[in-house]
Short mmCIF file of N, CA and C and ligand atoms in Angstrom, two decimals:
data_model
loop_
_atom_site.label_atom_id
_atom_site.label_comp_id
_atom_site.label_asym_id
_atom_site.label_seq_id
_atom_site.Cartn_x
_atom_site.Cartn_y
_atom_site.Cartn_z
N MET A 1435 10.57 -10.54 -5.99
CA MET A 1435 10.68 -10.46 -4.54
C MET A 1435 10.42 -11.82 -3.91
N SER A 1436 11.16 -12.11 -2.88
CA SER A 1436 11.01 -13.39 -2.20
C SER A 1436 9.67 -13.45 -1.47
N GLU A 1437 9.05 -14.62 -1.52
CA GLU A 1437 7.81 -14.78 -0.77
C GLU A 1437 8.06 -14.93 0.72
N ASP A 1438 9.35 -14.98 1.10
CA ASP A 1438 9.69 -15.06 2.51
C ASP A 1438 9.68 -13.70 3.20
N VAL A 1439 9.44 -12.62 2.43
CA VAL A 1439 9.40 -11.29 3.01
C VAL A 1439 8.15 -11.15 3.88
N VAL A 1440 8.34 -10.60 5.08
CA VAL A 1440 7.21 -10.30 5.94
C VAL A 1440 7.14 -8.79 6.16
N ILE A 1441 5.94 -8.30 6.38
CA ILE A 1441 5.74 -6.86 6.58
C ILE A 1441 6.10 -6.50 8.02
N ALA A 1442 7.09 -5.64 8.18
CA ALA A 1442 7.46 -5.19 9.53
C ALA A 1442 6.37 -4.24 10.04
N ARG A 1443 6.00 -3.30 9.20
CA ARG A 1443 4.84 -2.43 9.46
C ARG A 1443 4.47 -1.75 8.16
N LYS A 1444 3.22 -1.32 8.04
CA LYS A 1444 2.75 -0.71 6.81
C LYS A 1444 2.95 0.80 6.85
N ALA A 1445 4.18 1.18 7.11
CA ALA A 1445 4.55 2.60 7.16
C ALA A 1445 6.07 2.67 7.13
N PRO A 1446 6.61 3.76 6.62
CA PRO A 1446 8.07 3.90 6.59
C PRO A 1446 8.63 4.32 7.94
N TYR A 1447 9.95 4.26 8.05
CA TYR A 1447 10.67 4.71 9.24
C TYR A 1447 11.49 5.94 8.86
N LYS A 1448 11.37 6.99 9.65
CA LYS A 1448 12.14 8.21 9.41
C LYS A 1448 13.55 8.01 9.94
N VAL A 1449 14.54 8.28 9.11
CA VAL A 1449 15.94 8.10 9.50
C VAL A 1449 16.72 9.36 9.15
N GLU A 1450 17.48 9.86 10.13
CA GLU A 1450 18.36 11.01 9.89
C GLU A 1450 19.71 10.44 9.42
N MET A 1451 19.92 10.44 8.13
CA MET A 1451 21.14 9.85 7.55
C MET A 1451 22.30 10.85 7.65
N LYS A 1452 23.49 10.30 7.90
CA LYS A 1452 24.70 11.12 8.00
C LYS A 1452 25.62 10.83 6.82
N ALA A 1453 26.15 11.86 6.20
CA ALA A 1453 27.02 11.71 5.03
C ALA A 1453 28.13 10.72 5.29
N GLY A 1454 28.30 9.77 4.38
CA GLY A 1454 29.39 8.81 4.45
C GLY A 1454 29.08 7.56 5.27
N GLU A 1455 27.97 7.57 6.01
CA GLU A 1455 27.63 6.40 6.83
C GLU A 1455 26.88 5.36 6.01
N LYS A 1456 27.15 4.09 6.34
CA LYS A 1456 26.45 2.98 5.68
C LYS A 1456 25.25 2.55 6.51
N TYR A 1457 24.19 2.19 5.82
CA TYR A 1457 22.97 1.73 6.48
C TYR A 1457 22.58 0.39 5.88
N PHE A 1458 22.26 -0.55 6.77
CA PHE A 1458 21.91 -1.91 6.36
C PHE A 1458 20.41 -2.08 6.58
N TRP A 1459 19.66 -1.96 5.50
CA TRP A 1459 18.21 -2.02 5.57
C TRP A 1459 17.73 -3.47 5.59
N CYS A 1460 16.89 -3.77 6.56
CA CYS A 1460 16.31 -5.11 6.66
C CYS A 1460 15.39 -5.35 5.48
N ALA A 1461 15.70 -6.36 4.66
CA ALA A 1461 14.88 -6.69 3.49
C ALA A 1461 13.89 -7.80 3.78
N CYS A 1462 14.16 -8.59 4.81
CA CYS A 1462 13.31 -9.77 5.06
C CYS A 1462 12.12 -9.45 5.97
N GLY A 1463 12.21 -8.34 6.72
CA GLY A 1463 11.12 -7.95 7.60
C GLY A 1463 11.17 -8.57 8.99
N ARG A 1464 12.18 -9.35 9.26
CA ARG A 1464 12.23 -10.09 10.52
C ARG A 1464 13.11 -9.44 11.59
N SER A 1465 13.85 -8.44 11.23
CA SER A 1465 14.74 -7.81 12.20
C SER A 1465 13.96 -7.20 13.37
N ALA A 1466 14.54 -7.28 14.56
CA ALA A 1466 13.93 -6.67 15.74
C ALA A 1466 14.38 -5.22 15.88
N THR A 1467 15.27 -4.76 15.00
CA THR A 1467 15.79 -3.39 15.08
C THR A 1467 15.43 -2.63 13.80
N GLN A 1468 14.17 -2.68 13.41
CA GLN A 1468 13.69 -2.01 12.19
C GLN A 1468 13.99 -0.52 12.18
N PRO A 1469 14.33 0.03 11.00
CA PRO A 1469 14.30 -0.63 9.69
C PRO A 1469 15.62 -1.31 9.33
N PHE A 1470 16.47 -1.50 10.32
CA PHE A 1470 17.81 -2.01 10.03
C PHE A 1470 17.97 -3.50 10.32
N CYS A 1471 18.96 -4.08 9.69
CA CYS A 1471 19.27 -5.50 9.79
C CYS A 1471 19.82 -5.87 11.17
N ASP A 1472 19.37 -7.00 11.69
CA ASP A 1472 19.96 -7.54 12.92
C ASP A 1472 20.45 -8.98 12.73
N GLY A 1473 20.49 -9.41 11.47
CA GLY A 1473 20.98 -10.76 11.19
C GLY A 1473 19.88 -11.81 11.10
N ALA A 1474 18.63 -11.42 11.35
CA ALA A 1474 17.52 -12.37 11.34
C ALA A 1474 17.30 -13.01 9.97
N HIS A 1475 17.78 -12.36 8.90
CA HIS A 1475 17.59 -12.87 7.54
C HIS A 1475 18.25 -14.22 7.32
N LYS A 1476 19.23 -14.55 8.15
CA LYS A 1476 19.97 -15.80 7.93
C LYS A 1476 19.04 -17.01 7.96
N ALA A 1477 17.96 -16.90 8.71
CA ALA A 1477 17.01 -18.01 8.82
C ALA A 1477 16.28 -18.27 7.51
N VAL A 1478 16.21 -17.26 6.63
CA VAL A 1478 15.46 -17.41 5.39
C VAL A 1478 16.32 -17.18 4.15
N GLY A 1479 17.64 -17.07 4.33
CA GLY A 1479 18.55 -16.98 3.19
C GLY A 1479 18.46 -15.69 2.41
N MET A 1480 18.13 -14.60 3.08
CA MET A 1480 18.08 -13.30 2.40
C MET A 1480 19.23 -12.43 2.88
N ARG A 1481 19.34 -11.24 2.27
CA ARG A 1481 20.42 -10.32 2.64
C ARG A 1481 19.85 -8.91 2.77
N PRO A 1482 20.50 -8.08 3.60
CA PRO A 1482 20.06 -6.69 3.71
C PRO A 1482 20.48 -5.89 2.48
N VAL A 1483 19.88 -4.74 2.30
CA VAL A 1483 20.27 -3.79 1.25
C VAL A 1483 21.13 -2.72 1.93
N ILE A 1484 22.32 -2.50 1.37
CA ILE A 1484 23.26 -1.56 1.97
C ILE A 1484 23.26 -0.26 1.16
N VAL A 1485 23.11 0.86 1.85
CA VAL A 1485 23.12 2.15 1.18
C VAL A 1485 24.03 3.09 1.97
N THR A 1486 24.79 3.91 1.25
CA THR A 1486 25.66 4.89 1.89
C THR A 1486 25.09 6.28 1.63
N ALA A 1487 24.97 7.08 2.68
CA ALA A 1487 24.44 8.43 2.53
C ALA A 1487 25.46 9.31 1.83
N ASP A 1488 25.03 10.04 0.80
CA ASP A 1488 25.94 10.95 0.09
C ASP A 1488 25.95 12.33 0.74
N GLU A 1489 24.98 12.53 1.65
CA GLU A 1489 24.91 13.81 2.35
C GLU A 1489 24.07 13.61 3.61
N ASP A 1490 24.13 14.56 4.53
CA ASP A 1490 23.22 14.52 5.67
C ASP A 1490 21.81 14.79 5.14
N LYS A 1491 20.87 13.92 5.49
CA LYS A 1491 19.51 14.14 5.03
C LYS A 1491 18.53 13.28 5.80
N THR A 1492 17.27 13.67 5.75
CA THR A 1492 16.20 12.88 6.32
C THR A 1492 15.69 11.94 5.25
N ALA A 1493 15.58 10.66 5.59
CA ALA A 1493 15.10 9.68 4.62
C ALA A 1493 14.00 8.83 5.26
N TRP A 1494 13.19 8.24 4.40
CA TRP A 1494 12.10 7.37 4.85
C TRP A 1494 12.39 5.97 4.34
N PHE A 1495 12.79 5.11 5.28
CA PHE A 1495 13.12 3.72 4.93
C PHE A 1495 11.84 2.88 4.95
N CYS A 1496 11.68 2.06 3.96
CA CYS A 1496 10.50 1.22 3.81
C CYS A 1496 10.34 0.26 5.00
N GLY A 1497 9.13 0.21 5.54
CA GLY A 1497 8.83 -0.72 6.63
C GLY A 1497 8.04 -1.92 6.17
N CYS A 1498 7.35 -1.79 5.01
CA CYS A 1498 6.51 -2.90 4.54
C CYS A 1498 7.31 -3.93 3.77
N LYS A 1499 8.52 -3.55 3.33
CA LYS A 1499 9.46 -4.44 2.62
C LYS A 1499 9.01 -4.78 1.20
N HIS A 1500 8.01 -4.05 0.69
CA HIS A 1500 7.51 -4.30 -0.66
C HIS A 1500 7.80 -3.14 -1.61
N THR A 1501 8.58 -2.16 -1.18
CA THR A 1501 8.90 -1.03 -2.05
C THR A 1501 9.67 -1.48 -3.29
N ALA A 1502 9.47 -0.78 -4.39
CA ALA A 1502 10.25 -1.03 -5.61
C ALA A 1502 11.52 -0.19 -5.60
N GLY A 1503 11.65 0.69 -4.63
CA GLY A 1503 12.81 1.59 -4.57
C GLY A 1503 13.67 1.32 -3.35
N ARG A 1504 13.92 0.06 -3.10
CA ARG A 1504 14.67 -0.34 -1.90
C ARG A 1504 15.96 0.44 -1.72
N PRO A 1505 16.24 0.93 -0.52
CA PRO A 1505 15.54 0.68 0.74
C PRO A 1505 14.48 1.72 1.10
N PHE A 1506 14.17 2.62 0.19
CA PHE A 1506 13.31 3.75 0.56
C PHE A 1506 11.84 3.51 0.23
N CYS A 1507 11.00 4.12 1.01
CA CYS A 1507 9.55 4.03 0.80
C CYS A 1507 9.17 4.65 -0.55
N ASP A 1508 8.32 3.96 -1.29
CA ASP A 1508 7.81 4.51 -2.56
C ASP A 1508 6.28 4.59 -2.55
N GLY A 1509 5.70 4.40 -1.38
CA GLY A 1509 4.25 4.50 -1.26
C GLY A 1509 3.51 3.18 -1.43
N THR A 1510 4.23 2.12 -1.77
CA THR A 1510 3.60 0.83 -1.99
C THR A 1510 2.82 0.35 -0.76
N HIS A 1511 3.29 0.74 0.44
CA HIS A 1511 2.61 0.29 1.67
C HIS A 1511 1.12 0.65 1.66
N GLY A 1512 0.75 1.67 0.96
CA GLY A 1512 -0.64 2.09 0.91
C GLY A 1512 -1.53 1.15 0.10
N THR A 1513 -0.92 0.22 -0.63
CA THR A 1513 -1.69 -0.71 -1.47
C THR A 1513 -1.76 -2.10 -0.86
N LEU A 1514 -1.15 -2.30 0.29
CA LEU A 1514 -1.08 -3.64 0.87
C LEU A 1514 -2.28 -3.92 1.77
S1 LIG B 2804 6.74 1.48 3.91
FE1 LIG B 2804 7.10 0.14 2.21
S2 LIG B 2804 6.60 1.36 0.48
FE2 LIG B 2804 6.22 2.66 2.19
#
């Protein structure tokens, strides 16, 4: 993981995903539209993680940016 990652918040974001839609998860932690990318990564040379929903579902997107299961929360925020 890049040391340029910053913690957006130490908790996940609840997202109602829609089947077939693409989601651009902010990996750098700098986006003003968390948990999604707003282009702020360009300043640090990082890229968002893109995921497509295979079905309508509720998902928890990582806010701490340290999850091992990007883009989803894996509980790592509790250890930071
Ligand atoms: S918010 Fe990052 S692991 Fe939970």
